[in-house]
Coordinates of C-alpha atoms in Angstrom, one line a residue:
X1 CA -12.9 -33.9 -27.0
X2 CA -16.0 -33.3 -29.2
X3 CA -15.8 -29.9 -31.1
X4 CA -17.3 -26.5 -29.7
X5 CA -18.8 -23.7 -30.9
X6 CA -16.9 -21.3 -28.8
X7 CA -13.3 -22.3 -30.7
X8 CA -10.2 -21.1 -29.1
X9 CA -8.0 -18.1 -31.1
X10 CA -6.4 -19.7 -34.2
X11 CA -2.6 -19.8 -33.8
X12 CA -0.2 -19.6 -36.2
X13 CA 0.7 -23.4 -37.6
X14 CA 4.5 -22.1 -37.6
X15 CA 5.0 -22.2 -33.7
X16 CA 6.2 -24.9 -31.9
X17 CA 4.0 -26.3 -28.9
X18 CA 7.0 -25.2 -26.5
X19 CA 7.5 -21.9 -28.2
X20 CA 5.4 -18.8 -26.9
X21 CA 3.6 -17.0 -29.6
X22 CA 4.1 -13.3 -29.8
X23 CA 4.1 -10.7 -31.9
X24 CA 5.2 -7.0 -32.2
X25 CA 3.2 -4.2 -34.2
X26 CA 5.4 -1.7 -35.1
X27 CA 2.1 0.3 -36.2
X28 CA 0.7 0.6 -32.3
X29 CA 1.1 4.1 -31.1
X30 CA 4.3 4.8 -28.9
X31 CA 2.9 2.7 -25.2
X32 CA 5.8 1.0 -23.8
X33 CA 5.6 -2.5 -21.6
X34 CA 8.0 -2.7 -19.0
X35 CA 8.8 -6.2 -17.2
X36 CA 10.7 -6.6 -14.4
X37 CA 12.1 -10.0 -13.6
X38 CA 14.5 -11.2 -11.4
X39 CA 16.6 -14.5 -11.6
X40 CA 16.2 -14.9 -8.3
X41 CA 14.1 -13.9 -5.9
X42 CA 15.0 -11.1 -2.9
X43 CA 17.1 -8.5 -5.2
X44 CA 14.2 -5.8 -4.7
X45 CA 11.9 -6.1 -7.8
X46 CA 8.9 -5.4 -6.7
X47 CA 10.0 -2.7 -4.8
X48 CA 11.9 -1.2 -7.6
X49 CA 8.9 -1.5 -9.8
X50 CA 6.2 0.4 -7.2
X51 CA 8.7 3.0 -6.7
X52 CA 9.0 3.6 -10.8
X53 CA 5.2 3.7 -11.3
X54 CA 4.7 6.1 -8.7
X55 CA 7.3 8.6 -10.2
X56 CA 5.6 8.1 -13.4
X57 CA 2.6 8.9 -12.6
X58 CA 3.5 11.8 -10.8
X59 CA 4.8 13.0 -13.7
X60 CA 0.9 12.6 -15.3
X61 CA 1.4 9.3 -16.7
X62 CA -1.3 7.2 -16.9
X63 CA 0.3 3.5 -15.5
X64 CA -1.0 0.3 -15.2
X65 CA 1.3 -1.9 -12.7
X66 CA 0.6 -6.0 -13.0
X67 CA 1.5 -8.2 -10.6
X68 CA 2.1 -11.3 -12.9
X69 CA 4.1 -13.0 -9.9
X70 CA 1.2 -15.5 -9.6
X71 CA 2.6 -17.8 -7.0
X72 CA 4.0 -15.8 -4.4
X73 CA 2.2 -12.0 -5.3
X74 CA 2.9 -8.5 -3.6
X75 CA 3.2 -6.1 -5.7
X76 CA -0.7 -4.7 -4.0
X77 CA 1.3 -4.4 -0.6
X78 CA 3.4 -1.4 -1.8
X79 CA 0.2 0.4 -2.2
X80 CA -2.0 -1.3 0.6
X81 CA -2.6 2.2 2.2
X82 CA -4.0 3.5 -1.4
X83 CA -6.5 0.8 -1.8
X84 CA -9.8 0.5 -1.2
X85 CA -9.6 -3.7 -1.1
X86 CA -5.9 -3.5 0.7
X87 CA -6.0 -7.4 1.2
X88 CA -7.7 -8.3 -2.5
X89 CA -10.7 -10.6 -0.5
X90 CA -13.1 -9.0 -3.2
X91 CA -10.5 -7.6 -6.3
X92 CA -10.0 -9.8 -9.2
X93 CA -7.0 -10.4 -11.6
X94 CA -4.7 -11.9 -14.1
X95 CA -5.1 -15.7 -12.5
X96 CA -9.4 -14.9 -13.1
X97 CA -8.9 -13.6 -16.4
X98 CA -6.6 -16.1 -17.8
X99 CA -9.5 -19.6 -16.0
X100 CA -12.2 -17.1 -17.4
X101 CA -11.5 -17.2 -21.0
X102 CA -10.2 -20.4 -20.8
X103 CA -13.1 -22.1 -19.1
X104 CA -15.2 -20.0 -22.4
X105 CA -13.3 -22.0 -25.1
X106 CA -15.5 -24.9 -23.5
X107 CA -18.9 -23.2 -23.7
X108 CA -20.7 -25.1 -26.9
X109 CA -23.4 -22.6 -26.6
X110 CA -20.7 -19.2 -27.0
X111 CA -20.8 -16.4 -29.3
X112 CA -18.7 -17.9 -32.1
X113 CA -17.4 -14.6 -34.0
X114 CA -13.8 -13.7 -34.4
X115 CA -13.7 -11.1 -31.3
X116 CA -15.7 -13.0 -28.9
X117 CA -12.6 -13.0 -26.5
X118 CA -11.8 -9.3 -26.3
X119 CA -14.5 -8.5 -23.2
X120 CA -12.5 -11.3 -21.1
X121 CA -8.7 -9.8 -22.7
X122 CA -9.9 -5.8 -21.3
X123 CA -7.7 -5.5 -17.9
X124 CA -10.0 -2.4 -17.3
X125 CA -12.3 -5.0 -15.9
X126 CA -10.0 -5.9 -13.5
X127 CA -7.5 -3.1 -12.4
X128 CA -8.0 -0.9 -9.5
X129 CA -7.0 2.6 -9.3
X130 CA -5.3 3.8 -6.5
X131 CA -7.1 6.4 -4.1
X132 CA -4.3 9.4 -4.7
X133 CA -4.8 13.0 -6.9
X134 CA -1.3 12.8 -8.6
X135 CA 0.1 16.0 -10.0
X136 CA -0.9 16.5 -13.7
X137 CA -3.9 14.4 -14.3
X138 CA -1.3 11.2 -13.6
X139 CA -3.0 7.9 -13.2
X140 CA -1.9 4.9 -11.0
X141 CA -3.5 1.9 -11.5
X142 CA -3.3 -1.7 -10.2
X143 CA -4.1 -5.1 -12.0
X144 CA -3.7 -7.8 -8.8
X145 CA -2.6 -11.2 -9.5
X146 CA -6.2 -12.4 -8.5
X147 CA -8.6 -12.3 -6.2
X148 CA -6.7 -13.7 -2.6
X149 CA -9.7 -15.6 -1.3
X150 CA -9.5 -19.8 -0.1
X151 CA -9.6 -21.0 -3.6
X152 CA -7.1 -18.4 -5.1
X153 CA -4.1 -20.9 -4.1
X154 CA -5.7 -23.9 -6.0
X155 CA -6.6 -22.1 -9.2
X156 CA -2.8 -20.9 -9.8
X157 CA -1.4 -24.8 -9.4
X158 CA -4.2 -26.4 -11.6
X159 CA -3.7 -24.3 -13.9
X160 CA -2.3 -26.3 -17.7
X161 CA -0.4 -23.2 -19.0
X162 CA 0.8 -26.1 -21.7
X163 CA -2.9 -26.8 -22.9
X164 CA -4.0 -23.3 -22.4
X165 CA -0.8 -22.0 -25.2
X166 CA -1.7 -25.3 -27.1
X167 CA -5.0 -26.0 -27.4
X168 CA -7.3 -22.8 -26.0
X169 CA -5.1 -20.4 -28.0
X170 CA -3.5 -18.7 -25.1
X171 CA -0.8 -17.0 -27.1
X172 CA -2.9 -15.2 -28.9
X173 CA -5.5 -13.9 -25.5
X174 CA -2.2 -13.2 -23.9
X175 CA -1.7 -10.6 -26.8
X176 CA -5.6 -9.3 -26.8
X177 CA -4.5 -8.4 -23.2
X178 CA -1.1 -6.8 -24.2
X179 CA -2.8 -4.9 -26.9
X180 CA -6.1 -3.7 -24.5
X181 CA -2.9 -2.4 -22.1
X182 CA -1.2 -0.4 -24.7
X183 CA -4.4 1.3 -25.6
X184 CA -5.5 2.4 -22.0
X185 CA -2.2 3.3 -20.1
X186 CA 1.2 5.6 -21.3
X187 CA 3.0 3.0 -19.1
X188 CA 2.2 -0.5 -18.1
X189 CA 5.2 -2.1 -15.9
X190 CA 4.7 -6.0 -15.1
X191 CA 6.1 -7.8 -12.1
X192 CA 7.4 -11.3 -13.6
X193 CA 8.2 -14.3 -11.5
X194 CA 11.6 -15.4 -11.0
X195 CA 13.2 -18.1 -12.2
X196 CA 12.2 -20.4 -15.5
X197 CA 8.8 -20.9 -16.4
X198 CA 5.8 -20.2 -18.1
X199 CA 4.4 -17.2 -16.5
X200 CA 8.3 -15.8 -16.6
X201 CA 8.0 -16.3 -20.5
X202 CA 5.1 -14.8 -21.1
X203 CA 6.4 -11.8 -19.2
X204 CA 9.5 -11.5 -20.8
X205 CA 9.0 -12.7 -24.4
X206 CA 5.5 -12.0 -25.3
X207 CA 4.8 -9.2 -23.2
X208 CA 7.5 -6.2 -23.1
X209 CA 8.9 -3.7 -25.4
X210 CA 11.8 -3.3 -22.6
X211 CA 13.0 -5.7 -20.0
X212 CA 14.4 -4.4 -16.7
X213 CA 17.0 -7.3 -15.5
X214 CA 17.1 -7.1 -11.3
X215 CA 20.1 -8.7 -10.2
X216 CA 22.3 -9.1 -6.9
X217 CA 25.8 -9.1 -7.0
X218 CA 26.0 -13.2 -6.3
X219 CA 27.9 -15.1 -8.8
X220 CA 24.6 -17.1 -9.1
X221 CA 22.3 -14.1 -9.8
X222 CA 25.0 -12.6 -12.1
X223 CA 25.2 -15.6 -14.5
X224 CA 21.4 -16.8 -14.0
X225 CA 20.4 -13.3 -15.5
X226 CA 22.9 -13.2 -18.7
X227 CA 21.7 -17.4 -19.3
X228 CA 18.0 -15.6 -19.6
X229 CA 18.1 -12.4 -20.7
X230 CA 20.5 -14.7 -23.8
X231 CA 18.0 -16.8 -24.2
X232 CA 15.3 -13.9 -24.5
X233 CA 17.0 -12.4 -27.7
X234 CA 17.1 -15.4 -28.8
X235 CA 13.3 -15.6 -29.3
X236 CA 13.0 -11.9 -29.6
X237 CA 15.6 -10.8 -31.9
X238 CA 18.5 -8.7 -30.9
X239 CA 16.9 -5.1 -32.2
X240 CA 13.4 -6.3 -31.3
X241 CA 13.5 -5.6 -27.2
X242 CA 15.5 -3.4 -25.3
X243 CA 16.8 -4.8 -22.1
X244 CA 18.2 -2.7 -18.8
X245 CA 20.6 -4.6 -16.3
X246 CA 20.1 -3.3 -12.9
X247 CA 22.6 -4.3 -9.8
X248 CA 20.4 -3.8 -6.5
X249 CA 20.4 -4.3 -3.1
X250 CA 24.3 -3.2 -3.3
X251 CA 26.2 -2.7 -0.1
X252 CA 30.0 -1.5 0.1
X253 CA 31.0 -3.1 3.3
X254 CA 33.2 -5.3 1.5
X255 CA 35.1 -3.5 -1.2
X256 CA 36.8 -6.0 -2.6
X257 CA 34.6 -8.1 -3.4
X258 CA 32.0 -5.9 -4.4
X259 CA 34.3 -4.5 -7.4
X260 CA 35.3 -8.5 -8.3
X261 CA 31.0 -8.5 -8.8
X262 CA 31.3 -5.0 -10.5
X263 CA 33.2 -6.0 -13.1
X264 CA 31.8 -10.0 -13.5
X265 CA 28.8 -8.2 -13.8
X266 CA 29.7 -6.0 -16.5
X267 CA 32.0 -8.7 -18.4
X268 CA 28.4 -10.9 -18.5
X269 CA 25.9 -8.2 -19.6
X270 CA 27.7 -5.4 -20.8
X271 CA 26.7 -5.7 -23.9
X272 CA 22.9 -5.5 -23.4
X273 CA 24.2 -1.8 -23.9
X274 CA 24.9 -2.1 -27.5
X275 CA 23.2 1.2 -28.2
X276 CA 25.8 3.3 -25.7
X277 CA 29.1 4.1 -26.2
X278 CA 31.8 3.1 -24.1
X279 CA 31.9 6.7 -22.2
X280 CA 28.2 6.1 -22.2
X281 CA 28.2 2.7 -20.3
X282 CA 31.0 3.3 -18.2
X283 CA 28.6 6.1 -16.8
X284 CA 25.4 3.8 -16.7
X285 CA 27.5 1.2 -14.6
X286 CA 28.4 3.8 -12.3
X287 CA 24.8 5.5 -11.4
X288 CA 22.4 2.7 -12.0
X289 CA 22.9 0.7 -8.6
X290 CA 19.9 0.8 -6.3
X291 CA 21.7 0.8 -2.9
X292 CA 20.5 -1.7 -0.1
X293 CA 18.8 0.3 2.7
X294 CA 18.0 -1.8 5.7
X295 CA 14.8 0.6 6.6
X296 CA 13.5 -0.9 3.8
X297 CA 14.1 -4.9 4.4
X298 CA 11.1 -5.0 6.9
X299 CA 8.0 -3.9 5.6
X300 CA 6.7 -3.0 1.9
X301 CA 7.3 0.8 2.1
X302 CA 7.7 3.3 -1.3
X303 CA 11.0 4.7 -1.3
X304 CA 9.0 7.7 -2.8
X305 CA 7.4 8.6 0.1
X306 CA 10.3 6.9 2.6
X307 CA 13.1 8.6 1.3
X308 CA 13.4 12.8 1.5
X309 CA 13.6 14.5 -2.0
X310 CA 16.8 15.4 -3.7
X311 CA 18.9 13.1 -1.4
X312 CA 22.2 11.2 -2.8
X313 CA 22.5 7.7 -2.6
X314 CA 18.9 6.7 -1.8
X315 CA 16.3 4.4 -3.5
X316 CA 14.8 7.2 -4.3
X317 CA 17.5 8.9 -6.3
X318 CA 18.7 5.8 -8.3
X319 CA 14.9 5.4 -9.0
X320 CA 14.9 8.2 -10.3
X321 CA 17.9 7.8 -12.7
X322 CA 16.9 4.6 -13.8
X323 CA 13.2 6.2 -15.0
X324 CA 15.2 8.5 -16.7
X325 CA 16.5 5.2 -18.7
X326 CA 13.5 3.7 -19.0
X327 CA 11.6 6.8 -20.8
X328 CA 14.6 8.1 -22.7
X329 CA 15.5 11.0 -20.6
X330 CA 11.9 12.3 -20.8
X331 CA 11.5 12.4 -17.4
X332 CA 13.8 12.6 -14.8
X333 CA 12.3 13.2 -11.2
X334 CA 9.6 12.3 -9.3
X335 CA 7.2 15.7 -8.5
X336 CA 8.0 15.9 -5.1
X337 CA 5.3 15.9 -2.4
X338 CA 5.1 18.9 0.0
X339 CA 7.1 17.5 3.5
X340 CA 4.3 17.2 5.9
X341 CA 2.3 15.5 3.3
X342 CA 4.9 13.1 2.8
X343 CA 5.5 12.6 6.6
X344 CA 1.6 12.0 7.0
X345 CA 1.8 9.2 4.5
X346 CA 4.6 7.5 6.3
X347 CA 2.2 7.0 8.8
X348 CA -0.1 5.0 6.2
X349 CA 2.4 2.2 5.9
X350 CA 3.5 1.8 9.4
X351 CA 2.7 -1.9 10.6
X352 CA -0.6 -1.2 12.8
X353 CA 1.1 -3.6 15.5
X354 CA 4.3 -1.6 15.6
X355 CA 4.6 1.3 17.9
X356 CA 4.5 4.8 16.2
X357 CA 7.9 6.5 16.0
X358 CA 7.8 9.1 18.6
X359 CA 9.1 11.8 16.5
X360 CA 6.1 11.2 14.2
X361 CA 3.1 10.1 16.7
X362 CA 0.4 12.3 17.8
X363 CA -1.0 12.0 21.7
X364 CA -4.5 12.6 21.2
X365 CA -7.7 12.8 18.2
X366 CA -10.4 14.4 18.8
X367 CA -13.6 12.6 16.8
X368 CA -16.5 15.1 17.5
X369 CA -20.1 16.0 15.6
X370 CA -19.7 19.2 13.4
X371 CA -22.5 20.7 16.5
X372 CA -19.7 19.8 18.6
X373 CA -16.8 21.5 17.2
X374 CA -16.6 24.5 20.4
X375 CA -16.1 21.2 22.8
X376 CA -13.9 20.1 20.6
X377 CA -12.0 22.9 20.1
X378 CA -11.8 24.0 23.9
X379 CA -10.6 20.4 24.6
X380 CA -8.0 19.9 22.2
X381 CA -6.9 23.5 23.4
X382 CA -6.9 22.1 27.3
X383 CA -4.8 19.5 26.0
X384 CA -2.0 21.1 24.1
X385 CA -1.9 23.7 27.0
X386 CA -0.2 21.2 29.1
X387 CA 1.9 19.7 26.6
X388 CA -0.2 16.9 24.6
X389 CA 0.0 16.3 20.6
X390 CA -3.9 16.7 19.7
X391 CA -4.8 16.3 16.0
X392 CA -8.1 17.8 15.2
X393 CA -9.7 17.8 12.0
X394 CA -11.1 21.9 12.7
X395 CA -7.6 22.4 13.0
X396 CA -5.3 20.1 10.6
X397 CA -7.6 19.3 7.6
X398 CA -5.8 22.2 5.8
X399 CA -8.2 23.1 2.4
X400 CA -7.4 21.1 -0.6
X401 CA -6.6 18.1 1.6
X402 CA -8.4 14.5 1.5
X403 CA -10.6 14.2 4.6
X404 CA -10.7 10.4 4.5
X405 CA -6.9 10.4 4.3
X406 CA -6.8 12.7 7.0
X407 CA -9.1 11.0 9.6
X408 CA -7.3 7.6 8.6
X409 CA -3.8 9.4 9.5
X410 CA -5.1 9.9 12.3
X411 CA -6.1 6.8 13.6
X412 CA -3.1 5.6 12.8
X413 CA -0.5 8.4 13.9
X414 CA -2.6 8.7 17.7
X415 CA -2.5 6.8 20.9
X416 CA -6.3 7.8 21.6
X417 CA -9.0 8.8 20.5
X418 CA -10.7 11.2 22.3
X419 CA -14.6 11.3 21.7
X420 CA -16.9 14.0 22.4
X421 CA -20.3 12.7 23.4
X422 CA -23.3 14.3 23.0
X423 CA -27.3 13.6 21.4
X424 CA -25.4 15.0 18.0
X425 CA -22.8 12.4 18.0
X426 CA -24.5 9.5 19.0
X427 CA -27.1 10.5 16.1
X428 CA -23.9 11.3 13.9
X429 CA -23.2 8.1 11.2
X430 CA -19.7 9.6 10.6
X431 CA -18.9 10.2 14.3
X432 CA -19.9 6.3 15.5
X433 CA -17.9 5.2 12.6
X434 CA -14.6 7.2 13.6
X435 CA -14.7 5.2 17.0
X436 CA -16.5 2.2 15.6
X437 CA -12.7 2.0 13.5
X438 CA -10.9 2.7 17.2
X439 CA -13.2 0.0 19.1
X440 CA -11.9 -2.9 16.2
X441 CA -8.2 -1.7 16.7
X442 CA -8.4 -2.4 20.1
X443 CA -11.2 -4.6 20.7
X444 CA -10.2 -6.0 24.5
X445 CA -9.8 -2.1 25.0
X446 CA -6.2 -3.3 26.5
X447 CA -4.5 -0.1 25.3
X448 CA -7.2 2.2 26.8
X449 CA -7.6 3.9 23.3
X450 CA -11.0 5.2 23.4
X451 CA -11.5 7.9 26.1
X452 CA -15.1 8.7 26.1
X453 CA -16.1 13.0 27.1
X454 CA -19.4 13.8 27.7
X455 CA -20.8 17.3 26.6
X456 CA -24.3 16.4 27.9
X457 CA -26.5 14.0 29.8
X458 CA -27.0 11.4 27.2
X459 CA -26.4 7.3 27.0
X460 CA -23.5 6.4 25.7
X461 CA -23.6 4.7 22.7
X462 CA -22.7 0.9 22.0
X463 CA -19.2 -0.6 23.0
X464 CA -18.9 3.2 24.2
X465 CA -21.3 2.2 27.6
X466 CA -19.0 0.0 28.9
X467 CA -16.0 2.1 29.2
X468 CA -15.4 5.0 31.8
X469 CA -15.6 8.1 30.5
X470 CA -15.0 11.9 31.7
X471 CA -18.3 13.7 32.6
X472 CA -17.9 17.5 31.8
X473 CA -21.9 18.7 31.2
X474 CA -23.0 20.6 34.3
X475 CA -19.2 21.9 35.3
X476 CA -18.2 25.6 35.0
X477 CA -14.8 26.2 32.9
X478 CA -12.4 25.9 36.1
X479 CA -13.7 22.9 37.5
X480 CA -14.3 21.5 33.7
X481 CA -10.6 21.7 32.9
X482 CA -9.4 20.4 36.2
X483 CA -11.5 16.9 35.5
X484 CA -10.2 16.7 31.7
X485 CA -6.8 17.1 32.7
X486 CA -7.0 14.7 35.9
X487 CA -8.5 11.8 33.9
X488 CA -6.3 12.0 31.3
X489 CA -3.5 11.8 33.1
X490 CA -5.2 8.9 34.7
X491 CA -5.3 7.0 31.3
X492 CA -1.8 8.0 31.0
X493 CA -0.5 6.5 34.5
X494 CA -3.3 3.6 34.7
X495 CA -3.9 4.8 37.8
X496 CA -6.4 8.2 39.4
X497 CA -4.3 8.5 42.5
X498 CA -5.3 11.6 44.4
X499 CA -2.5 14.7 45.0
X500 CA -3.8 14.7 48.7
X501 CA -4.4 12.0 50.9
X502 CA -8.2 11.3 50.6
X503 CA -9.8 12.4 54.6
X504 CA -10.5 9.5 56.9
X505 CA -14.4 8.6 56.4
X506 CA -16.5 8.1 59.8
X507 CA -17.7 4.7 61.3
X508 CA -20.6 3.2 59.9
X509 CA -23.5 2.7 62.5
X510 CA -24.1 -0.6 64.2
X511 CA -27.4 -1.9 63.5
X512 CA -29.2 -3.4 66.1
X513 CA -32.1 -5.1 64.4
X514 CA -34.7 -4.4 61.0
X515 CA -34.3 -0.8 59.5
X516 CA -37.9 1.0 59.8
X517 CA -39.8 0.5 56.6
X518 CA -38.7 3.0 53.7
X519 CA -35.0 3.3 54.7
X520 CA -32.3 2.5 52.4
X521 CA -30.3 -0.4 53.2
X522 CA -27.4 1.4 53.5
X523 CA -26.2 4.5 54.9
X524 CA -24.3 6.7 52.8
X525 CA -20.9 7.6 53.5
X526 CA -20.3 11.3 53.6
X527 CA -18.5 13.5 50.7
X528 CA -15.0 13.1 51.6
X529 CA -14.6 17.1 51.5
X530 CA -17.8 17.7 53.3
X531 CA -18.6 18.3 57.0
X532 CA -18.6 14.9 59.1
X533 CA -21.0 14.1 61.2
X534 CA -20.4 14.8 64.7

């Protein structure tokens, strides 16, 4: 390959082409780099790792979480409700970073100064913050594996990790980014891949001042971990990292064999807690499991918001403890949300195809123009009168509160979406796009979701044409309430059978030739509860 004026970072001649290159400046202010890495895969990790940056930052932290699991990443889903990009179609990453500077050491035409990498080594280019006001100032912010689009896939199995340490001076970017992390965040907490490779040694040599070991109480897990977490001192230094063994996804339905794992466990890493005495260790052993909680197996949920505060034997609570570890006893417990806040963002993370618990659900919402808010008002009243959950945003946006979280709590916590319909709300932006949201939920309108009211005589709008609404301009107050209530029942029931049996209508006329000129073609039937015709 000819040379280039863009040169890779000059490595140190000392390091083997297998070894990693890393370094540690004991000058850097106090920032610490957290990895968690599993052996295996399915002891919890990730979830453990979400779970401890929230706390964190609750705590007014300013934490940066990586998702460095570049084959098989997740960490974004823990906070999917948070983002504005939940998916990552348009977010970039680690994976673009790392083909973006190295694709640069090929540019013959590049800046060829000392620091011409740093600008590709600054995660702030690349991390997303997550849309919450933590207590405190606290910061929560995301850097994705990559952008998930069609090519991502491709990009992480070309990749030459070998040639990129060896000849494009990967070591040394690795530790521009490490350094750009420590500057900008009080925390930065990395989710490793399992298992042996590359990527895993960058996270859990090069990387961290601690290492957070997540292990399950299999034989296989138990000794994979101590063969690694060896072979990480190793290339470390004993007194160079600190290193946290954590059991998880612990279940005591079989007592014996969960204390012959207990103590294998502790006979194959104990020692990792060389700076605790023996009273001191016994004690971590014994409050340091993360139980396994089957609420938890199904989805990507945050025990932070999942489990109540203050609770024994929870994620939450031996989250809690291990943070305490991990910061020195600094801080201790998350800063607890206010209950209904909490129950409103367990609504965030339900599935949208699974059915909302009942205890939780809300019947009706009402999406109205601000001109609008008496209708709305009088019909959310109409409906709780007889019994129906109505969420409101007059009513339940409490001051203080986000309004975008609120109206997207909404959507997700009600059955319907009840939408007042007048010339201000078809004008209204912010009032199409509340049931433009409801109309791509349910786009073959199979659940009946969108229950158009009209307040006065005006077209409905769009997709909103097509579906029967409830007419209530024109009615006085009595006769108003008695058609709101009897078509929503309807959508209830799927069906707008009458209380009385309808009256019998009269014969039609027999025609006996051409109607005289300027007739109808039909005759009209009479009003079912008017006179007939004798």
């Amino acid at each position: 390959m000819r040379s280039v004026r863009r040169r890779p970072i000059n490595t140190s001649d000392d390091h083997s082409s297998t070894a990693l290159w890393w370094a540690h400046d004991r000058r850097a202010p106090p920032r610490w780099i957290i990895t968690f890495y599993s052996y295996k895969g399915g002891s919890g990790r990730t979830m453990a790792l979400a779970n401890i940056a929230w706390i964190l930052a609750s705590n007014g932290c300013r934490v940066l979480a990586v998702d460095w699991d570049l084959e098989a990443p997740g960490l974004h889903r823990y906070f999917h409700p948070f983002l504005v990009d939940p998916e990552l179609a348009g977010s970039t990453g680690v994976m673009d970073m790392v083909w973006d500077y190295a694709l640069a050491t090929l540019d013959t035409q590049g800046d060829p100064s000392p620091g011409w990498h740093e600008p590709y080594a600054d995660v702030l280019n690349h991390t997303v913050s997550l849309r919450w006001d933590f207590e405190r100032g606290g910061v929560l912010s995301l850097l994705p594996a990559g952008r998930q689009d069609d090519a991502y896939g491709a990009k992480v199995n070309s990749f030459d990790w070998s040639s990129f340490y060896d000849k494009r001076g990967g070591g040394a970017f690795v530790e521009a980014m490490k350094q750009s992390m420590a500057a900008q965040f009080d925390y930065v907490l990395i989710d490793s891949r399992t298992g042996l490779s590359d990527t895993a040694g960058i996270c859990t040599v090069q990387l961290p001042d601690i290492l957070v070991t997540c292990f399950t109480f299999s034989t296989q897990s138990i000794t994979g971990t101590a063969a690694v977490v060896d072979s990480v001192r190793r290339q470390r230094g004993e007194r160079d990292i600190t290193i946290w063994p954590v059991p998880m996804r612990v279940e005591d339905s079989e007592r014996v064999k969960l204390e012959a794992s207990r103590d294998l466990a502790q006979i194959r890493l104990d020692y990792l807690l060389k700076d605790l005495d023996v009273n001191a260790r016994d004690h971590y052993w014994g409050e340091i499991e993360v139980p396994y909680t089957p609420f938890y197996a199904y989805e990507e949920w945050l025990a932070t918001i999942g489990d109540r505060p203050n609770s024994r034997g929870t994620v939450l609570a031996a989250s809690e403890r291990l943070v305490g570890y991990l910061t020195r006893q600094r801080i201790k417990r998350q800063i607890p949300l206010e209950e209904t806040e909490r129950r409103k963002l367990l609504l965030r993370f339900e599935r949208k195809i699974r059915t909302i618990p009942e205890e939780f659900a809300e019947d009706f919402f009402i999406s109205y123009a601000e001109n609008d808010r008496n209708w709305a008002e009088w019909v959310a009243f109409q409906l709780e009168s007889v019994g129906y959950r109505v969420l409101i945003q007059a009513w339940d946006l409490a001051p203080g509160s986000s309004s975008v979280m609120d109206i997207e709590h909404a959507f997700s916590s009600s059955r319907r979406i009840v939408a007042i319909v007048s010339r201000e709300f078809v004008r209204s932006q912010f009032a199409q796009a509340e049931w433009q949201t409801a109309q791509r939920a349910d786009p073959s309108r199979a659940t009946r979701r969108i229950i158009p009211v009209r307040v006065e005589e005006t077209a409905l709008p769009g997709m909103l044409a097509q579906i029967v609404g409830i007419d209530l301009w024109g009615l006085d107050e009595v006769t108003a309430r008695e058609v709101l209530l009897a078509a929503i029942g309807a959508a209830d029931t799927g069906r707008s059978k009458p209380t009385a049996p309808p009256s019998f209508p009269p014969p039609t006329r027999k025609s006996s030739g051409p109607r005289p000129s300027g007739q109808g073609r039909y005759i009209p039937a009479p009003f079912p509860g008017g006179p007939r015709e004798e």
